[in-house]
Amino acid sequence: LPRDAPAFEAAQKLSLLGAVANDDPDRFRVEVPAASLSDLNKKAYRFRPDDSVTLGEFARMAVKGLQVPLSITAAHFSDVPRGHYAFKYIETLYDYSTQSLEPFLDYEIHRVPAKNTRIYAHPDREVTGSKATEILSGLLRKKVKRWHDSDANLTRGEAVQLIYQQ
Protein backbone atom coordinates (compact mmCIF):
# COMPACT_ATOMS: atom_id res chain seq x y z
CA LEU A 1 0.00 0.00 0.00
CA PRO A 2 1.70 3.24 -1.07
CA ARG A 3 2.28 5.80 1.64
CA ASP A 4 0.20 8.40 -0.23
CA ALA A 5 -2.86 6.11 -0.52
CA PRO A 6 -5.97 7.46 1.28
CA ALA A 7 -6.22 4.28 3.38
CA PHE A 8 -2.53 4.13 4.36
CA GLU A 9 -2.76 5.44 7.92
CA ALA A 10 -5.97 3.53 8.70
CA ALA A 11 -4.56 0.27 7.28
CA GLN A 12 -1.33 0.67 9.26
CA LYS A 13 -3.10 1.35 12.56
CA LEU A 14 -5.66 -1.43 12.09
CA SER A 15 -2.96 -3.88 11.04
CA LEU A 16 -1.23 -3.28 14.39
CA LEU A 17 -4.46 -4.45 16.04
CA GLY A 18 -4.56 -7.56 13.84
CA ALA A 19 -7.69 -6.27 12.11
CA VAL A 20 -6.43 -6.70 8.55
CA ALA A 21 -4.34 -9.84 8.95
CA ASN A 22 -4.83 -12.82 6.68
CA ASP A 23 -4.84 -16.07 8.66
CA ASP A 24 -5.19 -18.32 5.63
CA PRO A 25 -2.06 -20.54 5.55
CA ASP A 26 -2.63 -21.28 1.84
CA ARG A 27 -1.69 -17.70 1.01
CA PHE A 28 1.98 -18.75 1.26
CA ARG A 29 1.74 -21.75 -1.08
CA VAL A 30 4.35 -21.84 -3.82
CA GLU A 31 4.99 -24.47 -6.46
CA VAL A 32 8.59 -25.11 -5.39
CA PRO A 33 10.28 -24.86 -1.99
CA ALA A 34 11.05 -21.26 -1.07
CA ALA A 35 14.70 -20.47 -0.40
CA SER A 36 13.82 -17.29 1.47
CA LEU A 37 10.93 -15.13 2.55
CA SER A 38 11.32 -13.06 -0.61
CA ASP A 39 10.62 -16.19 -2.68
CA LEU A 40 7.14 -16.59 -1.20
CA ASN A 41 4.09 -15.40 -3.04
CA LYS A 42 4.29 -11.64 -2.50
CA LYS A 43 0.56 -11.25 -3.15
CA ALA A 44 0.03 -12.73 0.31
CA TYR A 45 1.41 -9.54 1.85
CA ARG A 46 -0.62 -7.07 -0.19
CA PHE A 47 -3.46 -5.15 1.41
CA ARG A 48 -5.47 -4.90 -1.84
CA PRO A 49 -7.30 -1.62 -0.97
CA ASP A 50 -9.40 -1.66 -4.15
CA ASP A 51 -10.83 -5.17 -3.65
CA SER A 52 -14.37 -5.40 -2.29
CA VAL A 53 -14.50 -6.29 1.39
CA THR A 54 -16.43 -9.42 2.36
CA LEU A 55 -18.53 -9.84 5.47
CA GLY A 56 -15.90 -12.14 6.98
CA GLU A 57 -13.14 -9.59 6.40
CA PHE A 58 -15.28 -6.68 7.58
CA ALA A 59 -16.31 -8.56 10.72
CA ARG A 60 -12.66 -9.07 11.64
CA MET A 61 -11.77 -5.47 10.81
CA ALA A 62 -14.65 -4.13 12.90
CA VAL A 63 -14.25 -6.39 15.93
CA LYS A 64 -10.47 -6.11 16.15
CA GLY A 65 -10.22 -2.54 14.88
CA LEU A 66 -12.76 -1.26 17.43
CA GLN A 67 -11.39 -3.61 20.10
CA VAL A 68 -14.80 -5.15 20.71
CA PRO A 69 -14.62 -8.03 23.22
CA LEU A 70 -15.22 -11.39 21.56
CA SER A 71 -18.55 -13.04 22.33
CA ILE A 72 -19.14 -16.58 21.14
CA THR A 73 -22.18 -18.28 22.65
CA ALA A 74 -22.44 -21.04 20.03
CA ALA A 75 -21.77 -21.95 16.40
CA HIS A 76 -24.85 -20.54 14.70
CA PHE A 77 -24.02 -20.60 10.99
CA SER A 78 -23.75 -23.56 8.63
CA ASP A 79 -21.37 -21.64 6.35
CA VAL A 80 -19.11 -20.33 9.15
CA PRO A 81 -18.09 -23.42 11.14
CA ARG A 82 -15.52 -23.47 13.91
CA GLY A 83 -12.14 -23.26 12.22
CA HIS A 84 -13.34 -20.76 9.60
CA TYR A 85 -11.09 -17.67 9.65
CA ALA A 86 -14.07 -15.38 10.39
CA PHE A 87 -15.87 -17.67 12.88
CA LYS A 88 -15.16 -15.75 16.08
CA TYR A 89 -15.79 -12.35 14.45
CA ILE A 90 -19.09 -13.22 12.77
CA GLU A 91 -20.28 -14.98 15.93
CA THR A 92 -19.36 -11.85 17.89
CA LEU A 93 -21.42 -9.72 15.49
CA TYR A 94 -24.28 -12.20 15.88
CA ASP A 95 -24.18 -12.08 19.68
CA TYR A 96 -24.05 -8.28 19.83
CA SER A 97 -26.75 -8.02 17.16
CA THR A 98 -29.16 -10.36 18.96
CA GLN A 99 -28.67 -8.41 22.20
CA SER A 100 -29.42 -5.11 20.45
CA LEU A 101 -32.79 -3.38 20.30
CA GLU A 102 -32.03 -2.91 16.60
CA PRO A 103 -30.38 -6.11 15.27
CA PHE A 104 -27.75 -5.32 12.65
CA LEU A 105 -26.42 -8.65 11.34
CA ASP A 106 -28.37 -10.15 8.45
CA TYR A 107 -28.54 -13.91 7.96
CA GLU A 108 -30.73 -16.43 6.15
CA ILE A 109 -32.69 -19.25 7.73
CA HIS A 110 -33.48 -22.27 5.56
CA ARG A 111 -36.10 -24.58 7.00
CA VAL A 112 -36.62 -27.90 5.28
CA PRO A 113 -39.37 -30.16 6.67
CA ALA A 114 -38.03 -33.25 8.45
CA LYS A 115 -34.44 -31.94 8.21
CA ASN A 116 -32.18 -29.67 10.22
CA THR A 117 -32.67 -25.94 9.89
CA ARG A 118 -29.64 -24.31 8.31
CA ILE A 119 -28.58 -20.73 8.98
CA TYR A 120 -26.26 -18.84 6.62
CA ALA A 121 -24.27 -15.66 7.29
CA HIS A 122 -22.59 -15.58 3.86
CA PRO A 123 -19.07 -14.61 4.99
CA ASP A 124 -17.85 -14.29 1.38
CA ARG A 125 -20.60 -11.88 0.36
CA GLU A 126 -19.54 -8.30 -0.33
CA VAL A 127 -20.55 -5.56 2.11
CA THR A 128 -22.16 -2.28 1.03
CA GLY A 129 -21.37 1.05 2.64
CA SER A 130 -24.83 1.19 4.22
CA LYS A 131 -24.50 -2.32 5.68
CA ALA A 132 -21.06 -1.45 7.05
CA THR A 133 -22.34 1.67 8.80
CA GLU A 134 -25.30 -0.30 10.15
CA ILE A 135 -22.94 -2.91 11.65
CA LEU A 136 -20.66 -0.25 13.13
CA SER A 137 -23.63 1.68 14.54
CA GLY A 138 -24.87 -1.52 16.17
CA LEU A 139 -21.50 -2.43 17.64
CA LEU A 140 -20.87 1.07 18.95
CA ARG A 141 -24.49 1.67 19.98
CA LYS A 142 -24.46 5.06 18.33
CA LYS A 143 -25.31 6.44 14.92
CA VAL A 144 -22.30 6.23 12.59
CA LYS A 145 -22.15 8.70 9.72
CA ARG A 146 -23.06 7.03 6.42
CA TRP A 147 -20.28 6.27 3.97
CA HIS A 148 -20.35 8.62 0.97
CA ASP A 149 -21.48 5.92 -1.51
CA SER A 150 -23.67 3.82 0.76
CA ASP A 151 -25.26 1.65 -1.97
CA ALA A 152 -21.97 0.55 -3.52
CA ASN A 153 -19.86 -2.35 -2.29
CA LEU A 154 -17.24 -1.13 0.15
CA THR A 155 -13.60 -1.67 -0.73
CA ARG A 156 -11.05 -2.93 1.77
CA GLY A 157 -9.45 0.53 1.76
CA GLU A 158 -12.76 2.24 2.44
CA ALA A 159 -13.57 -0.28 5.17
CA VAL A 160 -10.42 0.44 7.16
CA GLN A 161 -10.97 4.19 6.76
CA LEU A 162 -14.58 3.92 7.96
CA ILE A 163 -13.58 1.86 11.00
CA TYR A 164 -10.56 4.04 11.79
CA GLN A 165 -12.77 7.16 11.81
CA GLN A 166 -14.73 5.66 14.69
mmCIF file of C-alpha atoms in Angstrom:
data_model
loop_
_atom_site.group_PDB
_atom_site.id
_atom_site.type_symbol
_atom_site.label_atom_id
_atom_site.label_comp_id
_atom_site.label_asym_id
_atom_site.label_seq_id
_atom_site.Cartn_x
_atom_site.Cartn_y
_atom_site.Cartn_z
ATOM 1 C CA LEU A 1 0.000 0.000 0.000
ATOM 2 C CA PRO A 2 1.696 3.235 -1.071
ATOM 3 C CA ARG A 3 2.285 5.802 1.645
ATOM 4 C CA ASP A 4 0.203 8.400 -0.234
ATOM 5 C CA ALA A 5 -2.856 6.112 -0.518
ATOM 6 C CA PRO A 6 -5.966 7.460 1.277
ATOM 7 C CA ALA A 7 -6.224 4.276 3.376
ATOM 8 C CA PHE A 8 -2.526 4.131 4.355
ATOM 9 C CA GLU A 9 -2.764 5.441 7.923
ATOM 10 C CA ALA A 10 -5.967 3.529 8.704
ATOM 11 C CA ALA A 11 -4.559 0.271 7.276
ATOM 12 C CA GLN A 12 -1.328 0.672 9.256
ATOM 13 C CA LYS A 13 -3.103 1.346 12.561
ATOM 14 C CA LEU A 14 -5.665 -1.428 12.091
ATOM 15 C CA SER A 15 -2.964 -3.880 11.043
ATOM 16 C CA LEU A 16 -1.235 -3.283 14.389
ATOM 17 C CA LEU A 17 -4.456 -4.445 16.044
ATOM 18 C CA GLY A 18 -4.561 -7.559 13.836
ATOM 19 C CA ALA A 19 -7.689 -6.268 12.112
ATOM 20 C CA VAL A 20 -6.434 -6.703 8.550
ATOM 21 C CA ALA A 21 -4.338 -9.837 8.955
ATOM 22 C CA ASN A 22 -4.831 -12.818 6.684
ATOM 23 C CA ASP A 23 -4.841 -16.074 8.664
ATOM 24 C CA ASP A 24 -5.190 -18.325 5.628
ATOM 25 C CA PRO A 25 -2.062 -20.542 5.554
ATOM 26 C CA ASP A 26 -2.630 -21.276 1.845
ATOM 27 C CA ARG A 27 -1.687 -17.702 1.013
ATOM 28 C CA PHE A 28 1.984 -18.749 1.256
ATOM 29 C CA ARG A 29 1.740 -21.747 -1.076
ATOM 30 C CA VAL A 30 4.351 -21.842 -3.822
ATOM 31 C CA GLU A 31 4.987 -24.474 -6.465
ATOM 32 C CA VAL A 32 8.586 -25.114 -5.391
ATOM 33 C CA PRO A 33 10.281 -24.864 -1.987
ATOM 34 C CA ALA A 34 11.045 -21.257 -1.066
ATOM 35 C CA ALA A 35 14.699 -20.475 -0.400
ATOM 36 C CA SER A 36 13.824 -17.293 1.467
ATOM 37 C CA LEU A 37 10.930 -15.133 2.546
ATOM 38 C CA SER A 38 11.324 -13.055 -0.610
ATOM 39 C CA ASP A 39 10.615 -16.186 -2.678
ATOM 40 C CA LEU A 40 7.145 -16.590 -1.195
ATOM 41 C CA ASN A 41 4.088 -15.397 -3.044
ATOM 42 C CA LYS A 42 4.288 -11.639 -2.498
ATOM 43 C CA LYS A 43 0.560 -11.246 -3.153
ATOM 44 C CA ALA A 44 0.025 -12.731 0.312
ATOM 45 C CA TYR A 45 1.409 -9.543 1.851
ATOM 46 C CA ARG A 46 -0.618 -7.065 -0.188
ATOM 47 C CA PHE A 47 -3.456 -5.151 1.414
ATOM 48 C CA ARG A 48 -5.471 -4.901 -1.844
ATOM 49 C CA PRO A 49 -7.295 -1.624 -0.968
ATOM 50 C CA ASP A 50 -9.405 -1.657 -4.150
ATOM 51 C CA ASP A 51 -10.832 -5.169 -3.645
ATOM 52 C CA SER A 52 -14.366 -5.401 -2.289
ATOM 53 C CA VAL A 53 -14.503 -6.295 1.386
ATOM 54 C CA THR A 54 -16.426 -9.424 2.356
ATOM 55 C CA LEU A 55 -18.533 -9.845 5.471
ATOM 56 C CA GLY A 56 -15.898 -12.136 6.980
ATOM 57 C CA GLU A 57 -13.136 -9.589 6.396
ATOM 58 C CA PHE A 58 -15.283 -6.683 7.576
ATOM 59 C CA ALA A 59 -16.310 -8.560 10.723
ATOM 60 C CA ARG A 60 -12.657 -9.073 11.639
ATOM 61 C CA MET A 61 -11.767 -5.466 10.809
ATOM 62 C CA ALA A 62 -14.652 -4.127 12.902
ATOM 63 C CA VAL A 63 -14.249 -6.394 15.931
ATOM 64 C CA LYS A 64 -10.471 -6.114 16.150
ATOM 65 C CA GLY A 65 -10.224 -2.537 14.884
ATOM 66 C CA LEU A 66 -12.762 -1.255 17.425
ATOM 67 C CA GLN A 67 -11.389 -3.613 20.097
ATOM 68 C CA VAL A 68 -14.802 -5.147 20.714
ATOM 69 C CA PRO A 69 -14.618 -8.028 23.218
ATOM 70 C CA LEU A 70 -15.225 -11.393 21.558
ATOM 71 C CA SER A 71 -18.550 -13.040 22.334
ATOM 72 C CA ILE A 72 -19.142 -16.582 21.142
ATOM 73 C CA THR A 73 -22.180 -18.276 22.648
ATOM 74 C CA ALA A 74 -22.442 -21.037 20.029
ATOM 75 C CA ALA A 75 -21.766 -21.949 16.404
ATOM 76 C CA HIS A 76 -24.850 -20.541 14.703
ATOM 77 C CA PHE A 77 -24.015 -20.602 10.992
ATOM 78 C CA SER A 78 -23.745 -23.564 8.626
ATOM 79 C CA ASP A 79 -21.374 -21.638 6.348
ATOM 80 C CA VAL A 80 -19.108 -20.335 9.151
ATOM 81 C CA PRO A 81 -18.088 -23.416 11.140
ATOM 82 C CA ARG A 82 -15.520 -23.470 13.914
ATOM 83 C CA GLY A 83 -12.136 -23.259 12.224
ATOM 84 C CA HIS A 84 -13.343 -20.761 9.604
ATOM 85 C CA TYR A 85 -11.094 -17.670 9.648
ATOM 86 C CA ALA A 86 -14.073 -15.385 10.387
ATOM 87 C CA PHE A 87 -15.869 -17.666 12.884
ATOM 88 C CA LYS A 88 -15.160 -15.747 16.083
ATOM 89 C CA TYR A 89 -15.785 -12.352 14.451
ATOM 90 C CA ILE A 90 -19.092 -13.220 12.770
ATOM 91 C CA GLU A 91 -20.275 -14.982 15.931
ATOM 92 C CA THR A 92 -19.359 -11.854 17.895
ATOM 93 C CA LEU A 93 -21.416 -9.723 15.488
ATOM 94 C CA TYR A 94 -24.276 -12.205 15.882
ATOM 95 C CA ASP A 95 -24.179 -12.081 19.681
ATOM 96 C CA TYR A 96 -24.046 -8.283 19.827
ATOM 97 C CA SER A 97 -26.748 -8.018 17.159
ATOM 98 C CA THR A 98 -29.164 -10.359 18.958
ATOM 99 C CA GLN A 99 -28.671 -8.406 22.197
ATOM 100 C CA SER A 100 -29.423 -5.114 20.453
ATOM 101 C CA LEU A 101 -32.792 -3.382 20.300
ATOM 102 C CA GLU A 102 -32.031 -2.912 16.600
ATOM 103 C CA PRO A 103 -30.380 -6.107 15.267
ATOM 104 C CA PHE A 104 -27.748 -5.319 12.651
ATOM 105 C CA LEU A 105 -26.424 -8.649 11.339
ATOM 106 C CA ASP A 106 -28.365 -10.155 8.453
ATOM 107 C CA TYR A 107 -28.543 -13.912 7.958
ATOM 108 C CA GLU A 108 -30.731 -16.428 6.151
ATOM 109 C CA ILE A 109 -32.687 -19.253 7.728
ATOM 110 C CA HIS A 110 -33.477 -22.266 5.557
ATOM 111 C CA ARG A 111 -36.095 -24.583 7.001
ATOM 112 C CA VAL A 112 -36.616 -27.904 5.279
ATOM 113 C CA PRO A 113 -39.366 -30.160 6.667
ATOM 114 C CA ALA A 114 -38.028 -33.252 8.449
ATOM 115 C CA LYS A 115 -34.444 -31.944 8.211
ATOM 116 C CA ASN A 116 -32.183 -29.672 10.217
ATOM 117 C CA THR A 117 -32.666 -25.944 9.893
ATOM 118 C CA ARG A 118 -29.638 -24.311 8.310
ATOM 119 C CA ILE A 119 -28.584 -20.727 8.980
ATOM 120 C CA TYR A 120 -26.264 -18.841 6.618
ATOM 121 C CA ALA A 121 -24.274 -15.658 7.293
ATOM 122 C CA HIS A 122 -22.591 -15.583 3.857
ATOM 123 C CA PRO A 123 -19.068 -14.611 4.985
ATOM 124 C CA ASP A 124 -17.848 -14.288 1.379
ATOM 125 C CA ARG A 125 -20.604 -11.878 0.360
ATOM 126 C CA GLU A 126 -19.543 -8.298 -0.327
ATOM 127 C CA VAL A 127 -20.555 -5.561 2.110
ATOM 128 C CA THR A 128 -22.158 -2.278 1.029
ATOM 129 C CA GLY A 129 -21.369 1.049 2.637
ATOM 130 C CA SER A 130 -24.831 1.188 4.217
ATOM 131 C CA LYS A 131 -24.498 -2.322 5.685
ATOM 132 C CA ALA A 132 -21.056 -1.453 7.054
ATOM 133 C CA THR A 133 -22.341 1.674 8.801
ATOM 134 C CA GLU A 134 -25.303 -0.305 10.154
ATOM 135 C CA ILE A 135 -22.941 -2.908 11.648
ATOM 136 C CA LEU A 136 -20.655 -0.252 13.131
ATOM 137 C CA SER A 137 -23.632 1.678 14.542
ATOM 138 C CA GLY A 138 -24.873 -1.524 16.166
ATOM 139 C CA LEU A 139 -21.505 -2.431 17.645
ATOM 140 C CA LEU A 140 -20.865 1.073 18.951
ATOM 141 C CA ARG A 141 -24.494 1.669 19.983
ATOM 142 C CA LYS A 142 -24.461 5.063 18.332
ATOM 143 C CA LYS A 143 -25.305 6.439 14.924
ATOM 144 C CA VAL A 144 -22.303 6.229 12.589
ATOM 145 C CA LYS A 145 -22.153 8.703 9.720
ATOM 146 C CA ARG A 146 -23.058 7.029 6.420
ATOM 147 C CA TRP A 147 -20.283 6.275 3.970
ATOM 148 C CA HIS A 148 -20.355 8.625 0.971
ATOM 149 C CA ASP A 149 -21.481 5.919 -1.507
ATOM 150 C CA SER A 150 -23.675 3.824 0.760
ATOM 151 C CA ASP A 151 -25.256 1.652 -1.967
ATOM 152 C CA ALA A 152 -21.969 0.547 -3.522
ATOM 153 C CA ASN A 153 -19.860 -2.346 -2.288
ATOM 154 C CA LEU A 154 -17.243 -1.131 0.155
ATOM 155 C CA THR A 155 -13.597 -1.669 -0.735
ATOM 156 C CA ARG A 156 -11.055 -2.929 1.769
ATOM 157 C CA GLY A 157 -9.445 0.531 1.760
ATOM 158 C CA GLU A 158 -12.761 2.238 2.436
ATOM 159 C CA ALA A 159 -13.574 -0.282 5.166
ATOM 160 C CA VAL A 160 -10.416 0.438 7.157
ATOM 161 C CA GLN A 161 -10.969 4.186 6.760
ATOM 162 C CA LEU A 162 -14.578 3.919 7.958
ATOM 163 C CA ILE A 163 -13.582 1.858 11.003
ATOM 164 C CA TYR A 164 -10.555 4.039 11.792
ATOM 165 C CA GLN A 165 -12.769 7.157 11.812
ATOM 166 C CA GLN A 166 -14.730 5.660 14.689
#
